Coordinates of C-alpha atoms in Angstrom, one line a residue:
M1 CA 0.0 0.0 0.0
A2 CA 1.3 3.4 -0.8
N3 CA 2.2 5.6 2.1
P4 CA 0.5 8.9 2.7
T5 CA 3.2 11.0 1.0
N6 CA 3.5 8.7 -2.0
S7 CA 7.2 8.4 -1.3
K8 CA 9.2 5.5 -2.8
R9 CA 11.3 3.1 -0.7
I10 CA 14.8 2.0 -1.8
V11 CA 17.0 -0.5 -0.1
L12 CA 20.8 -0.1 -0.5
V13 CA 23.0 -3.2 0.0
S14 CA 26.6 -2.3 0.5
T15 CA 29.6 -2.9 2.8
D16 CA 31.3 0.3 1.6
K17 CA 30.8 2.6 4.6
A18 CA 31.8 5.7 2.7
F19 CA 29.4 4.9 -0.1
V20 CA 26.6 4.2 2.4
Q21 CA 27.2 7.5 4.2
D22 CA 27.3 9.5 1.0
S23 CA 24.1 7.9 -0.3
R24 CA 22.3 8.5 3.0
A25 CA 23.2 12.2 2.8
A26 CA 22.1 12.4 -0.9
F27 CA 18.6 11.0 -0.2
A28 CA 18.1 12.6 3.3
A29 CA 17.0 16.0 2.0
S30 CA 13.8 14.8 0.3
D31 CA 10.6 13.1 1.4
L32 CA 10.2 11.6 -2.1
I33 CA 12.5 8.7 -1.5
Q34 CA 13.1 6.8 1.7
L35 CA 16.5 5.0 1.8
S36 CA 17.1 2.1 4.1
T37 CA 20.5 0.3 4.2
V38 CA 21.6 -3.3 4.6
E39 CA 25.3 -3.2 5.4
K40 CA 26.1 -6.7 4.2
S41 CA 27.6 -8.1 1.0
V42 CA 25.2 -9.5 -1.5
V43 CA 26.2 -13.1 -0.7
E44 CA 25.3 -12.6 3.0
L45 CA 21.7 -11.6 2.3
R46 CA 19.0 -13.9 3.7
G47 CA 15.7 -12.5 2.8
E48 CA 16.2 -8.9 3.9
I49 CA 15.2 -7.4 0.6
Q50 CA 12.0 -9.4 0.3
E51 CA 11.0 -8.5 3.8
A52 CA 11.6 -4.8 3.1
D53 CA 8.8 -4.6 0.6
C54 CA 10.7 -1.9 -1.3
D55 CA 10.1 -0.1 -4.7
A56 CA 13.7 -0.5 -5.9
V57 CA 17.0 -2.1 -4.8
I58 CA 20.6 -0.8 -5.1
I59 CA 23.2 -3.5 -4.8
D60 CA 26.9 -2.6 -4.4
M61 CA 28.9 -5.6 -5.5
D62 CA 31.9 -6.9 -7.4
A63 CA 30.6 -8.1 -10.8
A64 CA 33.9 -10.0 -11.3
R65 CA 33.2 -12.4 -8.5
L66 CA 31.2 -15.5 -9.5
E67 CA 29.7 -16.0 -6.0
E68 CA 28.3 -12.4 -6.0
I69 CA 26.9 -12.9 -9.5
E70 CA 25.2 -16.1 -8.4
A71 CA 23.8 -14.2 -5.3
L72 CA 22.4 -11.5 -7.5
Q73 CA 20.8 -14.1 -9.7
R74 CA 19.0 -15.6 -6.7
I75 CA 17.7 -12.2 -5.7
T76 CA 16.3 -11.5 -9.1
R77 CA 14.5 -14.8 -9.1
R78 CA 13.0 -14.1 -5.6
L79 CA 11.9 -10.6 -6.5
E80 CA 10.1 -11.9 -9.6
G81 CA 10.2 -8.4 -11.1
R82 CA 8.4 -6.7 -8.2
A83 CA 11.2 -4.2 -7.7
P84 CA 13.9 -3.0 -10.2
I85 CA 17.5 -3.7 -9.3
L86 CA 20.3 -1.1 -9.8
V87 CA 23.8 -2.5 -9.6
V88 CA 26.9 -0.5 -8.5
T89 CA 30.2 -2.1 -9.3
Q90 CA 33.9 -1.3 -9.7
E91 CA 34.2 -3.9 -12.5
F92 CA 33.6 -2.6 -16.0
S93 CA 34.2 -5.3 -18.6
A94 CA 32.2 -6.7 -21.6
A95 CA 31.7 -9.9 -19.6
A96 CA 30.3 -8.1 -16.6
V97 CA 28.0 -6.0 -18.7
R98 CA 26.7 -9.0 -20.6
I99 CA 25.9 -10.8 -17.4
L100 CA 24.1 -7.8 -15.9
V101 CA 22.0 -7.4 -19.1
Q102 CA 21.1 -11.1 -19.0
L103 CA 19.9 -10.7 -15.4
H104 CA 17.7 -7.9 -16.5
V105 CA 19.0 -5.3 -14.0
A106 CA 17.3 -2.0 -14.5
D107 CA 20.6 0.0 -14.6
F108 CA 24.2 -0.3 -13.5
L109 CA 26.8 2.3 -12.5
V110 CA 30.5 2.1 -12.2
K111 CA 32.5 3.4 -9.2
P112 CA 33.7 6.1 -8.6
L113 CA 30.4 7.8 -9.2
T114 CA 28.8 11.0 -7.9
T115 CA 25.7 10.8 -5.7
A116 CA 23.9 13.0 -8.3
D117 CA 24.4 10.2 -10.8
L118 CA 23.1 7.6 -8.3
V119 CA 20.0 9.7 -7.6
R120 CA 19.2 10.3 -11.3
S121 CA 19.5 6.6 -12.0
C122 CA 17.1 5.9 -9.2
I123 CA 14.7 8.4 -10.5
R124 CA 14.8 6.8 -14.0
V125 CA 14.5 3.3 -12.5
L126 CA 11.5 4.2 -10.4
Q127 CA 9.7 5.8 -13.4
G128 CA 9.6 2.4 -15.0
P129 CA 10.1 1.3 -18.6
G130 CA 6.6 2.4 -19.6
R131 CA 7.4 6.1 -19.5
E132 CA 8.5 7.5 -22.8
Q133 CA 12.0 9.0 -22.8
N134 CA 13.0 11.9 -25.0
T135 CA 16.4 11.0 -26.3
E136 CA 16.7 13.9 -28.7
S137 CA 19.0 16.6 -27.7
Q138 CA 17.3 19.9 -26.6
I139 CA 19.0 23.1 -27.9
Y140 CA 18.5 26.3 -26.0
T141 CA 19.9 29.4 -27.8
F142 CA 20.5 32.8 -26.1
M143 CA 20.9 35.9 -28.2
P144 CA 21.6 39.4 -26.8
A145 CA 19.4 42.3 -27.9
A146 CA 22.2 44.7 -27.0
G147 CA 25.7 44.7 -25.5
G148 CA 26.1 44.2 -21.8
V149 CA 22.6 42.8 -21.1
G150 CA 23.9 39.7 -19.2
C151 CA 23.3 37.1 -21.9
T152 CA 26.4 35.1 -21.0
T153 CA 25.5 35.0 -17.3
L154 CA 22.0 33.7 -18.1
T155 CA 23.3 31.2 -20.7
L156 CA 25.7 29.7 -18.1
Q157 CA 23.2 29.6 -15.3
T158 CA 20.6 27.9 -17.6
A159 CA 23.2 25.3 -18.5
F160 CA 23.9 24.5 -14.8
Q161 CA 20.1 24.3 -14.1
L162 CA 19.7 21.9 -17.0
H163 CA 22.8 19.9 -16.0
H164 CA 21.5 19.3 -12.5
S165 CA 17.9 18.8 -13.6
V166 CA 16.1 15.4 -13.3
T167 CA 13.3 16.2 -15.7
R168 CA 15.5 17.5 -18.6
G169 CA 18.4 15.1 -18.5
A170 CA 21.8 15.5 -17.1
S171 CA 24.6 15.9 -19.7
T172 CA 24.9 19.5 -20.8
C173 CA 27.3 21.4 -23.1
V174 CA 27.6 25.1 -23.5
V175 CA 28.7 26.3 -26.9
D176 CA 30.1 29.8 -27.2
L177 CA 29.6 31.0 -30.7
N178 CA 30.9 34.4 -30.0
F179 CA 34.3 33.7 -31.5
Q180 CA 35.5 37.3 -31.3
Q181 CA 34.4 38.4 -27.8
G182 CA 33.0 35.3 -26.1
A183 CA 33.5 34.9 -22.3
C184 CA 31.8 31.7 -21.3
A185 CA 35.1 29.9 -20.4
E186 CA 36.4 33.0 -18.6
Y187 CA 33.3 33.3 -16.5
L188 CA 34.0 29.8 -15.2
D189 CA 37.7 30.2 -15.0
L190 CA 38.3 27.6 -17.7
E191 CA 40.8 27.5 -20.5
P192 CA 39.0 27.8 -23.9
R193 CA 40.3 24.8 -26.0
F194 CA 38.3 24.9 -29.2
D195 CA 40.8 25.6 -32.0
I196 CA 38.5 26.3 -34.9
T197 CA 41.4 26.6 -37.3
E198 CA 41.9 22.8 -37.0
I199 CA 38.6 22.2 -38.8
E200 CA 38.0 25.5 -40.6
N201 CA 38.8 24.0 -44.0
Q202 CA 37.9 20.4 -43.2
P203 CA 34.8 20.3 -41.0
E204 CA 34.6 16.5 -41.4
R205 CA 37.8 16.2 -39.3
L206 CA 35.8 17.0 -36.2
D207 CA 34.9 13.7 -34.6
R208 CA 34.1 12.6 -31.1
Q209 CA 37.7 12.1 -30.2
L210 CA 38.8 15.6 -31.4
L211 CA 35.7 17.1 -29.8
D212 CA 36.6 15.6 -26.4
V213 CA 40.1 17.2 -26.7
M214 CA 38.6 20.6 -27.4
L215 CA 36.0 20.6 -24.6
S216 CA 36.7 22.5 -21.5
K217 CA 35.3 20.6 -18.5
H218 CA 34.0 22.2 -15.3
S219 CA 34.3 20.4 -12.0
S220 CA 30.5 19.9 -11.9
G221 CA 30.7 17.9 -15.2
L222 CA 29.3 20.7 -17.3
C223 CA 31.2 21.0 -20.6
V224 CA 32.0 24.2 -22.5
L225 CA 33.0 24.4 -26.1
A226 CA 34.7 27.8 -26.5
A227 CA 37.5 29.2 -28.6
P228 CA 40.2 31.6 -27.5
T229 CA 38.9 35.1 -28.2
R230 CA 40.5 37.3 -30.9
P231 CA 39.1 40.8 -30.4
S232 CA 41.1 42.3 -33.4
E233 CA 39.7 39.7 -35.9
M234 CA 36.2 39.8 -37.3
R235 CA 36.1 36.3 -38.7
S236 CA 33.1 34.7 -40.4
F237 CA 33.3 30.9 -40.8
N238 CA 31.6 28.7 -43.3
A239 CA 28.2 27.6 -42.0
D240 CA 29.3 23.9 -42.6
V241 CA 31.8 24.3 -39.7
V242 CA 29.2 25.5 -37.2
V243 CA 26.6 23.0 -38.4
R244 CA 29.1 20.1 -38.1
M245 CA 30.1 21.2 -34.6
L246 CA 26.6 21.6 -33.4
D247 CA 25.5 18.3 -34.9
L248 CA 28.3 16.5 -33.1
V249 CA 27.7 18.2 -29.8
S250 CA 24.0 17.5 -29.9
A251 CA 24.7 13.8 -30.6
Y252 CA 26.5 13.4 -27.3
F253 CA 24.7 15.7 -24.9
D254 CA 21.1 15.8 -23.6
N255 CA 21.1 19.6 -23.6
V256 CA 23.0 22.1 -25.7
V257 CA 23.0 25.7 -24.6
I258 CA 24.3 28.2 -27.1
D259 CA 25.6 31.7 -26.4
M260 CA 25.1 33.7 -29.6
P261 CA 26.9 36.9 -30.7
R262 CA 25.0 40.1 -31.4
T263 CA 26.3 40.2 -35.0
W264 CA 24.3 38.2 -37.6
F265 CA 26.5 35.7 -39.5
P266 CA 25.7 33.5 -42.5
W267 CA 25.2 30.6 -40.1
T268 CA 22.9 32.5 -37.6
E269 CA 19.8 31.5 -39.5
T270 CA 20.8 27.8 -39.4
V271 CA 21.4 27.9 -35.6
L272 CA 18.1 29.6 -34.9
L273 CA 16.2 27.1 -37.1
G274 CA 17.8 24.2 -35.2
S275 CA 16.9 25.6 -31.7
N276 CA 14.2 24.1 -29.6
K277 CA 14.0 27.3 -27.5
L278 CA 15.2 30.7 -28.5
Y279 CA 15.7 33.4 -25.8
L280 CA 16.4 37.0 -26.5
V281 CA 18.0 38.8 -23.5
T282 CA 17.2 42.5 -23.1
E283 CA 17.0 45.2 -20.4
M284 CA 14.4 47.6 -19.1
T285 CA 15.4 50.6 -21.2
V286 CA 13.4 52.1 -24.0
P287 CA 16.2 51.9 -26.6
C288 CA 16.9 48.2 -25.7
L289 CA 13.2 47.2 -25.8
R290 CA 12.8 48.9 -29.1
H291 CA 15.8 47.1 -30.5
T292 CA 14.3 43.9 -29.2
Q293 CA 11.2 44.6 -31.2
R294 CA 13.3 45.0 -34.3
L295 CA 15.2 41.9 -33.6
I296 CA 12.0 39.8 -33.2
Q297 CA 10.8 41.2 -36.5
A298 CA 14.1 40.4 -38.2
I299 CA 14.0 36.8 -36.9
Y300 CA 10.5 36.3 -38.3
E301 CA 11.5 37.8 -41.6
T302 CA 14.5 35.5 -41.8
V303 CA 13.3 32.2 -40.4
G304 CA 9.6 32.6 -40.5
K305 CA 7.4 31.2 -37.8
E306 CA 9.5 28.1 -37.2
V307 CA 11.0 29.5 -34.0
K308 CA 9.3 31.8 -31.6
P309 CA 11.6 34.3 -29.9
N310 CA 11.1 34.3 -26.1
V311 CA 12.2 37.5 -24.4
I312 CA 13.9 37.6 -21.0
V313 CA 14.2 41.0 -19.4
N314 CA 17.4 41.0 -17.3
R315 CA 17.9 43.3 -14.3
F316 CA 14.1 43.6 -14.1
E317 CA 12.6 46.0 -11.6
Q318 CA 8.9 46.5 -11.0
R319 CA 8.6 50.3 -10.6
M320 CA 5.2 51.4 -9.3
F321 CA 5.5 55.1 -8.6
E322 CA 8.8 56.1 -10.2
N323 CA 9.4 57.5 -13.7
G324 CA 10.8 55.2 -16.3
V325 CA 9.8 51.9 -17.9
K326 CA 7.3 49.8 -15.9
Q327 CA 6.3 46.2 -16.1
A328 CA 3.1 47.2 -18.0
D329 CA 5.2 49.0 -20.5
V330 CA 7.3 45.9 -21.1
E331 CA 4.3 43.7 -21.5
E332 CA 2.7 46.1 -23.9
I333 CA 5.9 46.4 -26.0
L334 CA 6.8 42.7 -26.1
G335 CA 3.4 41.1 -25.9
D336 CA 3.4 37.3 -25.6
H337 CA 7.1 37.2 -26.4
F338 CA 7.8 38.3 -22.9
V339 CA 8.4 35.2 -20.8
G340 CA 9.8 36.7 -17.6
G341 CA 12.1 39.1 -15.8
I342 CA 15.3 38.4 -13.9
S343 CA 15.8 40.4 -10.7
N344 CA 18.6 43.1 -10.6
N345 CA 21.3 41.6 -8.4
Y346 CA 24.5 43.2 -9.5
R347 CA 26.5 42.3 -6.4
L348 CA 25.8 38.5 -6.7
V349 CA 26.6 38.4 -10.5
R350 CA 29.8 40.5 -10.0
E351 CA 31.1 38.3 -7.3
A352 CA 30.4 35.1 -9.3
V353 CA 32.1 36.5 -12.4
D354 CA 35.1 37.7 -10.4
R355 CA 35.5 34.4 -8.6
G356 CA 34.9 32.4 -11.8
V357 CA 32.1 30.3 -10.3
P358 CA 28.4 29.8 -11.2
L359 CA 25.9 31.9 -9.4
H360 CA 24.6 29.1 -7.2
E361 CA 28.0 28.7 -5.5
V362 CA 27.6 32.3 -4.2
D363 CA 24.0 32.0 -3.2
A364 CA 21.9 28.9 -4.1
N365 CA 18.6 30.6 -3.2
A366 CA 19.4 34.0 -4.9
N367 CA 16.5 35.7 -6.6
V368 CA 18.3 35.6 -10.0
I369 CA 18.5 31.8 -9.9
N370 CA 14.8 31.4 -8.8
D371 CA 13.6 33.8 -11.5
L372 CA 15.5 32.0 -14.2
K373 CA 14.3 28.6 -13.1
R374 CA 10.7 29.7 -13.3
I375 CA 11.4 30.5 -17.0
I376 CA 13.6 27.5 -18.0
L377 CA 12.3 24.8 -15.7
P378 CA 8.8 25.9 -14.5
E379 CA 7.8 22.4 -13.4
E380 CA 10.8 22.2 -11.1
A381 CA 10.4 25.7 -9.8
V382 CA 6.8 25.1 -8.8
A383 CA 7.6 21.7 -7.3
A384 CA 10.8 22.6 -5.4
P385 CA 10.1 22.8 -1.6
K386 CA 12.2 24.9 0.8
K387 CA 14.7 22.1 1.3
R388 CA 16.2 21.9 -2.1
S389 CA 17.9 18.8 -3.5
I390 CA 18.1 17.0 -6.7
L391 CA 15.4 14.6 -5.5
D392 CA 13.0 17.5 -4.9
M393 CA 13.2 18.6 -8.5
G394 CA 11.4 15.5 -9.5
R395 CA 8.3 16.0 -7.4
G396 CA 6.1 16.4 -10.5
L397 CA 7.3 13.0 -11.8
W398 CA 6.1 11.3 -8.6
R399 CA 2.7 12.9 -8.8
K400 CA 2.3 11.6 -12.3
S401 CA 3.5 8.1 -11.5
A402 CA 1.8 7.7 -8.1

């Protein structure tokens, strides 16, 4: 019988004390999953899992040891499919994978692993095989309506929110297409490694191996594809180069977040047409809002109605009794293109940029972060309780599957 809160119960079997402790900490912040532990090896189990009446099982084992594989086989027979099994192992070989697949385990992870990876895997396992999964990469494109409107900041924070999201997939790559003045890598204190001259004349040379070499990798796991900036050069590359790059990136990442330059290039139209979401970033000034109107019109004239420009007003302030642009003015000028405003928090953004860290490392509950989440991940922004964790972001999923 489901408990009153519709939470799910998972049993973790492990003798790795550090892994048990980390797992308890990862699941403790949410009421959506209750984690109980059995600190025994898989060969020592004597009915503990069956008695637990759980929704899923995590078994930490050595897939290279025959006795542990045989014990896992006994458990799968006894459960008779009532609860999916997730295996965590240090052994990663073709033989081990083949055995685990034959035993119909729901998923398997290889140590060392992050607790975030473990939680996401549990979320997927508990959703069950019947739920359709969207395997196509989602492309989010950010385009500034004017200089200095904070487009790069919003691009990067969106990427981090998607990267840590349960509902939108985990693997995320930021692509900085501002080859002349891009700053995505510098904002995160990373070295830009994309040498576009390597493939400028031979786009077909860019393959998975070369792409991996050219990616800058943040400690969180977020990837950034950015070239060293050359302010003195106004270079326009063949559209085939950009298309090849984006095709390859989208083939290997769940989410691709693009930081576009203000200047319109021959490949701009192709990027816009290939985007699932297009966000124009602007500010609450009359010249900027007017230019945003013109940019919206230019997009429609160029790519038609295939992509709808969504406008985010950065440094948004709701003035009631002061002179200047008010929220009603913004809504009147932009109409249904206006999807939300981002609070003016200069001190937070300045500190994050100067330290080379994402905004949430300065203040995880900052108004800027919450405002952006309501736009990018509305289902998680509504669902997230006061105690935030990766588990809490999936509350909407539990309601649907309960």
